[in-house]
Amino acid sequence: MNDRLTTREAAELLGVKPATVYAYVSRGLLGSRRDPVGRGSTFDAAEVAALARRNRREAAAPSGELAVRTALTLIEPDRYWFRGVDAVELAGRYGYEEVAEWLWTGRLPRGTRFTAPPELLAAARRAVAALPDHSGPVDRLRVATAAAAVADPLRFDLSEESVLGAARGLIPTLVGSLPVLGTEPPAGGGEAGGHGLAGQLWPRLTGLPHDPSAVAVLDLALALLTDHDLAASTLAVRVAASSRSHPYACVSAGLGALEGPLHGGAGPLAHRMLLDVLERGGAAPVVADHLRTGRRVPGLGHRLYQGEDPRAGALFARLSALDAAAPALAAAREVVAVTARQGRGLHANVDLALAVLTVSYGMSAEAGETVFAVARTAGWIAHALEEYGERPLRMRPTGHYTGPRPPQPLP
C-alpha cells in the first residue's frame, strides 16, 4: 500500500462515497493534504486503514446495542475487576484516592491524598451557600461542579495531565463544598483527619463524632463505588466527552443522570425501608407493604450479578465488626431472608449495604446518594479520559423516525 491514497482509493478502502471521505475530514476523523500535482487531496494510508478497521468493529456490534471499548472495569456474574485486578480486594487494601489513581493511570501511588485548590473551593462554597435550605446533596454537588469549572481557566485543556489535575482538585472541592454537620477534621487529609477524603466527608454526612472504624467502612464504600462499567450516568459522561466537553461538564452530565430515581435514587428508599423495619420490629410487614402496593423491595437484586452484589458482601463483612451497625445489619439480613422465603431469588445489592451504614450512624436518607456521587466522580473522569482518546462525536445513534411521513401541510 502506498503511503498516500487518493480520494477514490480512500473511499474504496472505507466502503463509502468520495463525499463521505470529505465528511470524515470535516469531523476530524481523517487528515488530508492537497496533492501538489493533481487538484484533489491525498490521505495517509495507515490512518485510512485504522478508520476502516474501527468502522468495521463498530458495525459488528449487535443490532440496537451501543458497544463501547473500555479497559477500565470488567463485570462478571459474581465479581468485578478494575484494570484486571479484583476490585473488592483492591478496595479492601487501598484507600479511595489510591483506587482512583489506579483507575486513571494504572499506577498505585501509596498514601496519595487529594487537595482542593483554594480558589475552586471558595467559588464552590459561595455557590452552594446561595442555594435554598431544602436543596438535596446532588443539587449541591451539581452547583459546586459548575462553580469550580468557572473558577478553573484551564478546564478546556483536555490533555491527560490537565484532566487528572482537575480531577484531583474537583473531588475534594465537591466534598469541601457540602455543609458540615459535625466537627470538621484538620485540613490536609493526614492521619488526624483519618482516611483521607473519607475523613473529610464523614462530618458532612453525620453529626456523630469521628469514628475511625466507621470512617474506614466509608472509605471502603467510596473505593468499591469508584466505577461500575457503563451505568446510565457513566454513559452520559462518555456522550459529553465524545463532544469534547471539559471534565467538569462531563461530571455535570453524570450527576444529571445519577439523580434519576432508577439510578442514584435507590439508596434513600433502602435507607427509609431499614428505618421502617427497625421501628416496626420486623421485616415481614414492611416487605408485605411494598409488595401489596406493587413496589419493588429496595436494596435487592442487580441485573449484572446472579447472586449477592460483591460490593454489598464486602461492606456487610466490614460492618459486621461494628457494634453500632448490628441492629441495621440484622434488619437488612432479615429483609433478604423474608424475600428469599417467598422464592423471589433476590440478593442484597450495594444500596442495601450503604443503607446499613447510613442508618447506623444517624445519616440522612440522601447520605448514600452523596457517597455514590462523590465516589463515582473518579470513574466518570476515567471514562472521560478514555473517550477523549476516541474519534470525536462517535456517540451519535441514528433516530428511528416514527412520525407522519412528509410532506405534511403547513400548520
Tab-separated table of C-alpha atoms in Angstrom:
chain	number	residue	atom	x	y	z
A	1	MET	CA	0.000	0.000	0.000
A	2	ASN	CA	1.300	3.488	-0.907
A	3	ASP	CA	1.911	5.982	1.893
A	4	ARG	CA	-0.704	8.337	0.415
A	5	LEU	CA	-4.113	7.474	-1.050
A	6	THR	CA	-6.260	9.421	-3.477
A	7	THR	CA	-9.832	10.273	-2.547
A	8	ARG	CA	-11.133	7.444	-4.713
A	9	GLU	CA	-8.746	4.906	-3.161
A	10	ALA	CA	-9.625	6.044	0.361
A	11	ALA	CA	-13.339	5.795	-0.426
A	12	GLU	CA	-12.919	2.244	-1.760
A	13	LEU	CA	-10.986	1.127	1.316
A	14	LEU	CA	-13.580	2.671	3.642
A	15	GLY	CA	-16.520	1.386	1.598
A	16	VAL	CA	-18.082	4.848	1.301
A	17	LYS	CA	-18.691	7.508	-1.309
A	18	PRO	CA	-15.965	10.119	-2.003
A	19	ALA	CA	-18.191	12.810	-0.463
A	20	THR	CA	-18.220	10.832	2.805
A	21	VAL	CA	-14.430	10.847	2.871
A	22	TYR	CA	-14.504	14.653	2.981
A	23	ALA	CA	-17.192	14.489	5.670
A	24	TYR	CA	-14.738	12.418	7.748
A	25	VAL	CA	-12.162	15.170	7.236
A	26	SER	CA	-14.554	17.899	8.375
A	27	ARG	CA	-15.395	15.883	11.530
A	28	GLY	CA	-11.742	15.443	12.413
A	29	LEU	CA	-11.657	11.690	11.736
A	30	LEU	CA	-9.172	11.942	8.854
A	31	GLY	CA	-6.378	14.281	7.939
A	32	SER	CA	-5.907	15.378	4.317
A	33	ARG	CA	-3.212	17.005	2.257
A	34	ARG	CA	-3.526	18.792	-1.068
A	35	ASP	CA	-1.998	16.819	-3.926
A	36	PRO	CA	0.847	19.035	-5.252
A	37	VAL	CA	0.425	17.526	-8.740
A	38	GLY	CA	-3.328	16.994	-9.102
A	39	ARG	CA	-6.276	19.068	-7.930
A	40	GLY	CA	-7.564	16.680	-5.248
A	41	SER	CA	-6.486	15.643	-1.777
A	42	THR	CA	-4.459	12.703	-0.521
A	43	PHE	CA	-4.810	10.733	2.690
A	44	ASP	CA	-2.429	8.837	4.929
A	45	ALA	CA	-2.845	5.149	4.102
A	46	ALA	CA	-2.302	3.929	7.663
A	47	GLU	CA	-4.819	6.430	9.046
A	48	VAL	CA	-7.432	5.367	6.496
A	49	ALA	CA	-6.824	1.696	7.263
A	50	ALA	CA	-7.206	2.328	11.015
A	51	LEU	CA	-10.510	4.159	10.458
A	52	ALA	CA	-11.747	1.317	8.264
A	53	ARG	CA	-10.953	-1.231	10.990
A	54	ARG	CA	-12.690	0.904	13.606
A	55	ASN	CA	-15.786	1.282	11.422
A	56	ARG	CA	-15.925	-2.487	10.894
A	57	ARG	CA	-15.687	-3.174	14.632
A	58	GLU	CA	-18.467	-0.731	15.439
A	59	ALA	CA	-20.640	-2.075	12.612
A	60	ALA	CA	-20.209	-5.577	14.054
A	61	ALA	CA	-21.838	-4.583	17.346
A	62	PRO	CA	-25.219	-6.292	17.943
A	63	SER	CA	-28.128	-4.511	16.305
A	64	GLY	CA	-29.580	-1.816	18.526
A	65	GLU	CA	-26.744	-2.106	21.042
A	66	LEU	CA	-24.126	0.582	21.576
A	67	ALA	CA	-20.754	-1.084	22.114
A	68	VAL	CA	-18.070	0.968	23.858
A	69	ARG	CA	-14.463	-0.143	24.154
A	70	THR	CA	-13.108	0.264	27.684
A	71	ALA	CA	-10.106	-1.036	29.611
A	72	LEU	CA	-11.427	0.103	32.996
A	73	THR	CA	-13.999	-2.238	34.536
A	74	LEU	CA	-14.991	-5.812	33.741
A	75	ILE	CA	-18.120	-7.216	35.389
A	76	GLU	CA	-18.682	-10.971	35.690
A	77	PRO	CA	-21.670	-12.825	37.212
A	78	ASP	CA	-20.210	-12.810	40.740
A	79	ARG	CA	-17.367	-10.254	40.805
A	80	TYR	CA	-15.890	-7.215	39.077
A	81	TRP	CA	-12.417	-6.023	38.175
A	82	PHE	CA	-10.587	-2.681	37.892
A	83	ARG	CA	-7.973	-2.873	35.119
A	84	GLY	CA	-7.835	-6.648	35.557
A	85	VAL	CA	-7.473	-6.545	39.361
A	86	ASP	CA	-10.220	-7.861	41.657
A	87	ALA	CA	-11.998	-4.643	42.682
A	88	VAL	CA	-13.096	-5.929	46.098
A	89	GLU	CA	-9.561	-6.983	47.010
A	90	LEU	CA	-8.173	-3.692	45.703
A	91	ALA	CA	-10.675	-1.619	47.696
A	92	GLY	CA	-10.043	-3.701	50.796
A	93	ARG	CA	-6.322	-2.979	50.715
A	94	TYR	CA	-6.100	0.582	49.364
A	95	GLY	CA	-7.914	3.846	50.072
A	96	TYR	CA	-10.294	5.632	47.746
A	97	GLU	CA	-7.747	8.081	46.370
A	98	GLU	CA	-5.312	5.258	45.624
A	99	VAL	CA	-8.002	3.232	43.834
A	100	ALA	CA	-8.942	6.328	41.821
A	101	GLU	CA	-5.315	6.734	40.737
A	102	TRP	CA	-5.205	3.071	39.702
A	103	LEU	CA	-8.319	3.534	37.593
A	104	TRP	CA	-6.952	6.706	35.996
A	105	THR	CA	-3.340	5.739	35.396
A	106	GLY	CA	-2.798	2.051	36.137
A	107	ARG	CA	-0.428	3.056	38.950
A	108	LEU	CA	-0.854	2.892	42.734
A	109	PRO	CA	0.948	5.773	44.471
A	110	ARG	CA	0.738	4.789	48.124
A	111	GLY	CA	-0.652	7.351	50.539
A	112	THR	CA	-1.878	9.740	47.845
A	113	ARG	CA	-4.275	12.461	49.036
A	114	PHE	CA	-6.399	14.889	47.030
A	115	THR	CA	-6.392	18.581	47.954
A	116	ALA	CA	-8.956	21.194	46.938
A	117	PRO	CA	-7.456	24.291	45.251
A	118	PRO	CA	-8.420	27.299	47.437
A	119	GLU	CA	-9.929	29.317	44.564
A	120	LEU	CA	-12.101	26.407	43.391
A	121	LEU	CA	-13.230	25.579	46.916
A	122	ALA	CA	-14.115	29.215	47.660
A	123	ALA	CA	-16.159	29.513	44.460
A	124	ALA	CA	-17.975	26.234	45.121
A	125	ARG	CA	-18.791	27.159	48.726
A	126	ARG	CA	-20.180	30.548	47.724
A	127	ALA	CA	-22.404	28.974	45.091
A	128	VAL	CA	-23.662	26.206	47.369
A	129	ALA	CA	-24.340	28.678	50.200
A	130	ALA	CA	-26.732	30.557	47.914
A	131	LEU	CA	-28.987	27.505	47.432
A	132	PRO	CA	-32.266	27.082	49.344
A	133	ASP	CA	-32.041	25.113	52.581
A	134	HIS	CA	-34.128	22.271	51.156
A	135	SER	CA	-31.599	21.600	48.370
A	136	GLY	CA	-30.551	17.972	48.103
A	137	PRO	CA	-26.974	16.669	48.031
A	138	VAL	CA	-26.888	16.179	44.261
A	139	ASP	CA	-28.224	19.735	43.837
A	140	ARG	CA	-25.264	20.984	45.864
A	141	LEU	CA	-22.749	18.826	44.013
A	142	ARG	CA	-24.032	19.968	40.611
A	143	VAL	CA	-23.783	23.623	41.593
A	144	ALA	CA	-20.350	23.090	43.150
A	145	THR	CA	-19.132	21.434	39.942
A	146	ALA	CA	-20.345	24.325	37.796
A	147	ALA	CA	-18.783	26.907	40.113
A	148	ALA	CA	-15.467	25.039	40.187
A	149	ALA	CA	-15.470	24.902	36.390
A	150	VAL	CA	-15.856	28.654	36.088
A	151	ALA	CA	-13.005	29.140	38.572
A	152	ASP	CA	-10.651	26.916	36.539
A	153	PRO	CA	-9.304	28.750	33.474
A	154	LEU	CA	-7.551	25.548	32.300
A	155	ARG	CA	-10.738	23.485	32.102
A	156	PHE	CA	-10.662	23.392	28.290
A	157	ASP	CA	-7.239	21.725	28.244
A	158	LEU	CA	-8.108	18.082	27.563
A	159	SER	CA	-4.596	16.698	27.851
A	160	GLU	CA	-4.332	13.778	30.281
A	161	GLU	CA	-2.120	15.721	32.662
A	162	SER	CA	-4.534	18.642	32.838
A	163	VAL	CA	-7.652	16.458	33.188
A	164	LEU	CA	-6.089	14.465	36.022
A	165	GLY	CA	-5.035	17.675	37.742
A	166	ALA	CA	-8.611	18.929	37.505
A	167	ALA	CA	-9.958	15.643	38.877
A	168	ARG	CA	-7.604	15.628	41.871
A	169	GLY	CA	-8.851	19.115	42.722
A	170	LEU	CA	-12.536	18.695	41.874
A	171	ILE	CA	-13.302	15.680	44.067
A	172	PRO	CA	-12.133	17.267	47.356
A	173	THR	CA	-13.784	20.510	46.244
A	174	LEU	CA	-17.112	18.688	45.992
A	175	VAL	CA	-16.662	17.264	49.478
A	176	GLY	CA	-15.498	20.584	50.908
A	177	SER	CA	-18.485	22.441	49.463
A	178	LEU	CA	-21.006	20.379	51.451
A	179	PRO	CA	-22.263	21.782	54.754
A	180	VAL	CA	-20.600	20.471	57.913
A	181	LEU	CA	-22.896	18.627	60.319
A	182	GLY	CA	-20.310	17.555	62.881
A	183	THR	CA	-16.770	18.530	63.834
A	184	GLU	CA	-14.650	19.088	60.752
A	185	PRO	CA	-11.322	17.211	60.855
A	186	PRO	CA	-7.997	19.018	60.455
A	187	ALA	CA	-7.174	20.147	56.923
A	188	GLY	CA	-4.659	18.246	54.836
A	189	GLY	CA	-6.093	14.748	54.974
A	190	GLY	CA	-3.415	13.425	57.310
A	191	GLU	CA	-3.865	10.820	59.994
A	192	ALA	CA	-5.564	13.339	62.254
A	193	GLY	CA	-8.248	13.754	59.618
A	194	GLY	CA	-8.405	9.995	59.142
A	195	HIS	CA	-8.671	8.048	55.897
A	196	GLY	CA	-8.093	10.994	53.572
A	197	LEU	CA	-11.175	12.015	51.649
A	198	ALA	CA	-13.441	9.723	53.675
A	199	GLY	CA	-12.355	11.527	56.834
A	200	GLN	CA	-13.253	14.867	55.253
A	201	LEU	CA	-16.625	13.540	54.054
A	202	TRP	CA	-17.662	11.989	57.401
A	203	PRO	CA	-18.686	15.234	59.227
A	204	ARG	CA	-20.688	16.230	56.143
A	205	LEU	CA	-22.789	13.091	56.436
A	206	THR	CA	-23.386	12.886	60.194
A	207	GLY	CA	-23.141	14.931	63.359
A	208	LEU	CA	-21.699	11.965	65.274
A	209	PRO	CA	-18.037	12.143	66.323
A	210	HIS	CA	-15.300	10.849	64.061
A	211	ASP	CA	-15.234	7.051	64.461
A	212	PRO	CA	-12.083	5.598	62.829
A	213	SER	CA	-13.639	2.158	62.272
A	214	ALA	CA	-16.786	3.612	60.697
A	215	VAL	CA	-14.778	6.051	58.583
A	216	ALA	CA	-12.754	3.081	57.331
A	217	VAL	CA	-16.007	1.484	56.145
A	218	LEU	CA	-16.947	4.756	54.435
A	219	ASP	CA	-13.554	4.745	52.721
A	220	LEU	CA	-14.177	1.165	51.581
A	221	ALA	CA	-17.589	2.162	50.201
A	222	LEU	CA	-16.042	5.030	48.222
A	223	ALA	CA	-13.394	2.720	46.761
A	224	LEU	CA	-15.906	-0.005	45.847
A	225	LEU	CA	-18.184	2.508	44.113
A	226	THR	CA	-15.455	4.203	42.066
A	227	ASP	CA	-16.651	2.646	38.817
A	228	HIS	CA	-19.116	0.032	37.588
A	229	ASP	CA	-18.756	-0.073	33.802
A	230	LEU	CA	-21.375	1.712	31.673
A	231	ALA	CA	-24.096	2.625	34.130
A	232	ALA	CA	-26.517	5.289	32.891
A	233	SER	CA	-24.567	8.156	34.442
A	234	THR	CA	-21.273	6.882	33.007
A	235	LEU	CA	-22.754	6.628	29.526
A	236	ALA	CA	-23.938	10.228	29.878
A	237	VAL	CA	-20.372	11.221	30.773
A	238	ARG	CA	-18.983	9.463	27.712
A	239	VAL	CA	-21.509	11.176	25.443
A	240	ALA	CA	-20.388	14.546	26.829
A	241	ALA	CA	-16.718	13.596	26.448
A	242	SER	CA	-17.393	12.463	22.891
A	243	SER	CA	-18.333	16.062	22.065
A	244	ARG	CA	-15.086	17.125	23.777
A	245	SER	CA	-16.784	18.767	26.742
A	246	HIS	CA	-14.336	19.636	29.515
A	247	PRO	CA	-14.142	17.290	32.549
A	248	TYR	CA	-16.332	19.480	34.771
A	249	ALA	CA	-19.096	19.393	32.148
A	250	CYS	CA	-18.700	15.619	31.871
A	251	VAL	CA	-19.122	15.252	35.647
A	252	SER	CA	-22.195	17.506	35.477
A	253	ALA	CA	-23.681	15.168	32.858
A	254	GLY	CA	-23.078	12.223	35.178
A	255	LEU	CA	-24.695	13.993	38.125
A	256	GLY	CA	-27.737	14.785	35.999
A	257	ALA	CA	-28.261	11.121	35.112
A	258	LEU	CA	-27.484	9.969	38.653
A	259	GLU	CA	-30.399	11.939	40.097
A	260	GLY	CA	-32.900	9.751	38.258
A	261	PRO	CA	-34.983	7.584	40.632
A	262	LEU	CA	-33.865	4.403	38.835
A	263	HIS	CA	-30.164	5.119	39.369
A	264	GLY	CA	-28.937	7.159	42.341
A	265	GLY	CA	-32.409	7.480	43.850
A	266	ALA	CA	-32.493	3.846	45.013
A	267	GLY	CA	-30.333	4.482	48.101
A	268	PRO	CA	-32.758	6.728	50.001
A	269	LEU	CA	-35.521	4.150	49.504
A	270	ALA	CA	-33.398	1.412	51.076
A	271	HIS	CA	-32.497	3.729	53.982
A	272	ARG	CA	-36.139	4.519	54.734
A	273	MET	CA	-37.087	0.841	54.456
A	274	LEU	CA	-34.485	-0.159	57.073
A	275	LEU	CA	-35.735	2.560	59.430
A	276	ASP	CA	-39.242	1.191	58.944
A	277	VAL	CA	-38.082	-2.361	59.724
A	278	LEU	CA	-36.359	-1.195	62.914
A	279	GLU	CA	-39.391	0.816	64.003
A	280	ARG	CA	-41.879	-1.986	63.364
A	281	GLY	CA	-39.669	-4.699	64.851
A	282	GLY	CA	-39.505	-6.971	61.823
A	283	ALA	CA	-39.074	-7.122	58.068
A	284	ALA	CA	-42.140	-9.185	57.178
A	285	PRO	CA	-44.780	-6.414	57.444
A	286	VAL	CA	-42.528	-3.935	55.663
A	287	VAL	CA	-41.841	-6.302	52.765
A	288	ALA	CA	-45.563	-7.126	52.630
A	289	ASP	CA	-46.440	-3.424	52.373
A	290	HIS	CA	-44.062	-2.973	49.450
A	291	LEU	CA	-45.455	-5.978	47.608
A	292	ARG	CA	-49.077	-5.075	48.373
A	293	THR	CA	-48.653	-1.665	46.732
A	294	GLY	CA	-46.750	-3.046	43.753
A	295	ARG	CA	-43.421	-1.527	44.759
A	296	ARG	CA	-40.086	-3.236	44.457
A	297	VAL	CA	-38.318	-4.058	47.699
A	298	PRO	CA	-35.387	-1.602	47.588
A	299	GLY	CA	-31.822	-2.769	48.021
A	300	LEU	CA	-32.414	-6.167	46.412
A	301	GLY	CA	-31.349	-7.551	43.051
A	302	HIS	CA	-28.881	-6.391	40.424
A	303	ARG	CA	-29.176	-7.037	36.716
A	304	LEU	CA	-25.435	-7.763	36.373
A	305	TYR	CA	-24.961	-10.242	39.257
A	306	GLN	CA	-26.509	-13.664	39.650
A	307	GLY	CA	-26.012	-13.707	43.433
A	308	GLU	CA	-25.163	-11.087	46.021
A	309	ASP	CA	-23.626	-7.871	44.748
A	310	PRO	CA	-19.911	-8.263	45.634
A	311	ARG	CA	-19.830	-4.649	46.813
A	312	ALA	CA	-22.596	-5.419	49.287
A	313	GLY	CA	-20.796	-8.530	50.513
A	314	ALA	CA	-17.596	-6.580	51.167
A	315	LEU	CA	-19.425	-3.850	53.080
A	316	PHE	CA	-21.514	-6.304	55.132
A	317	ALA	CA	-18.347	-8.136	56.163
A	318	ARG	CA	-16.746	-4.918	57.404
A	319	LEU	CA	-19.952	-3.616	59.029
A	320	SER	CA	-20.408	-6.867	60.977
A	321	ALA	CA	-17.413	-5.869	63.129
A	322	LEU	CA	-19.067	-2.611	64.257
A	323	ASP	CA	-21.385	-2.758	67.264
A	324	ALA	CA	-23.249	0.356	66.139
A	325	ALA	CA	-24.188	-1.339	62.858
A	326	ALA	CA	-25.598	-4.522	64.417
A	327	PRO	CA	-29.324	-3.533	64.513
A	328	ALA	CA	-29.440	-2.174	60.948
A	329	LEU	CA	-27.367	-5.080	59.641
A	330	ALA	CA	-29.742	-7.576	61.254
A	331	ALA	CA	-32.686	-5.708	59.697
A	332	ALA	CA	-31.078	-5.867	56.258
A	333	ARG	CA	-30.404	-9.580	56.557
A	334	GLU	CA	-33.979	-10.156	57.669
A	335	VAL	CA	-35.266	-8.323	54.586
A	336	VAL	CA	-33.173	-10.632	52.395
A	337	ALA	CA	-34.362	-13.719	54.310
A	338	VAL	CA	-38.055	-12.777	54.108
A	339	THR	CA	-37.931	-12.230	50.356
A	340	ALA	CA	-35.946	-15.468	49.918
A	341	ARG	CA	-38.721	-17.430	51.686
A	342	GLN	CA	-41.127	-16.112	49.083
A	343	GLY	CA	-38.953	-17.615	46.376
A	344	ARG	CA	-38.177	-14.281	44.774
A	345	GLY	CA	-34.476	-15.144	44.390
A	346	LEU	CA	-33.239	-11.604	45.048
A	347	HIS	CA	-29.952	-10.869	46.770
A	348	ALA	CA	-28.641	-7.773	48.522
A	349	ASN	CA	-27.124	-5.024	46.392
A	350	VAL	CA	-24.842	-2.158	47.333
A	351	ASP	CA	-27.764	0.201	48.061
A	352	LEU	CA	-28.853	-2.005	50.957
A	353	ALA	CA	-25.311	-2.187	52.338
A	354	LEU	CA	-24.924	1.589	52.123
A	355	ALA	CA	-28.270	1.946	53.910
A	356	VAL	CA	-26.925	-0.102	56.826
A	357	LEU	CA	-24.048	2.374	57.145
A	358	THR	CA	-26.214	5.482	56.831
A	359	VAL	CA	-28.895	4.248	59.254
A	360	SER	CA	-26.351	3.050	61.825
A	361	TYR	CA	-24.610	6.408	62.100
A	362	GLY	CA	-27.543	8.815	62.067
A	363	MET	CA	-27.092	9.983	58.498
A	364	SER	CA	-29.880	11.304	56.302
A	365	ALA	CA	-31.662	9.169	53.724
A	366	GLU	CA	-29.756	11.037	50.998
A	367	ALA	CA	-26.317	10.317	52.501
A	368	GLY	CA	-25.874	7.164	50.426
A	369	GLU	CA	-26.557	9.168	47.282
A	370	THR	CA	-23.841	11.621	48.330
A	371	VAL	CA	-21.342	8.796	48.863
A	372	PHE	CA	-22.253	7.321	45.491
A	373	ALA	CA	-21.847	10.621	43.632
A	374	VAL	CA	-18.521	11.542	45.222
A	375	ALA	CA	-17.115	8.053	44.660
A	376	ARG	CA	-18.304	7.726	41.078
A	377	THR	CA	-16.792	11.079	40.071
A	378	ALA	CA	-13.433	9.290	39.851
A	379	GLY	CA	-14.903	6.699	37.498
A	380	TRP	CA	-16.538	9.369	35.376
A	381	ILE	CA	-13.193	11.091	34.937
A	382	ALA	CA	-11.594	7.773	33.946
A	383	HIS	CA	-14.250	7.204	31.283
A	384	ALA	CA	-13.960	10.782	30.033
A	385	LEU	CA	-10.219	10.267	29.599
A	386	GLU	CA	-10.854	7.099	27.591
A	387	GLU	CA	-13.430	8.847	25.423
A	388	TYR	CA	-11.096	11.765	24.701
A	389	GLY	CA	-8.849	9.195	23.026
A	390	GLU	CA	-11.616	8.029	20.667
A	391	ARG	CA	-12.785	9.714	17.499
A	392	PRO	CA	-14.965	12.712	18.369
A	393	LEU	CA	-18.762	12.640	18.177
A	394	ARG	CA	-18.910	8.863	17.755
A	395	MET	CA	-21.771	8.688	20.295
A	396	ARG	CA	-24.286	9.597	17.599
A	397	PRO	CA	-27.014	6.968	17.179
A	398	THR	CA	-29.483	7.384	14.335
A	399	GLY	CA	-33.069	8.127	15.293
A	400	HIS	CA	-35.788	5.776	14.050
A	401	TYR	CA	-38.399	8.254	12.857
A	402	THR	CA	-41.986	7.195	13.652
A	403	GLY	CA	-43.812	10.460	12.912
A	404	PRO	CA	-46.100	11.267	9.967
A	405	ARG	CA	-44.460	10.906	6.580
A	406	PRO	CA	-43.687	14.191	4.814
A	407	PRO	CA	-44.793	16.260	3.127
A	408	GLN	CA	-47.474	17.388	5.548
A	409	PRO	CA	-49.480	20.611	5.158
A	410	LEU	CA	-48.016	23.659	6.846
A	411	PRO	CA	-49.899	24.242	10.144
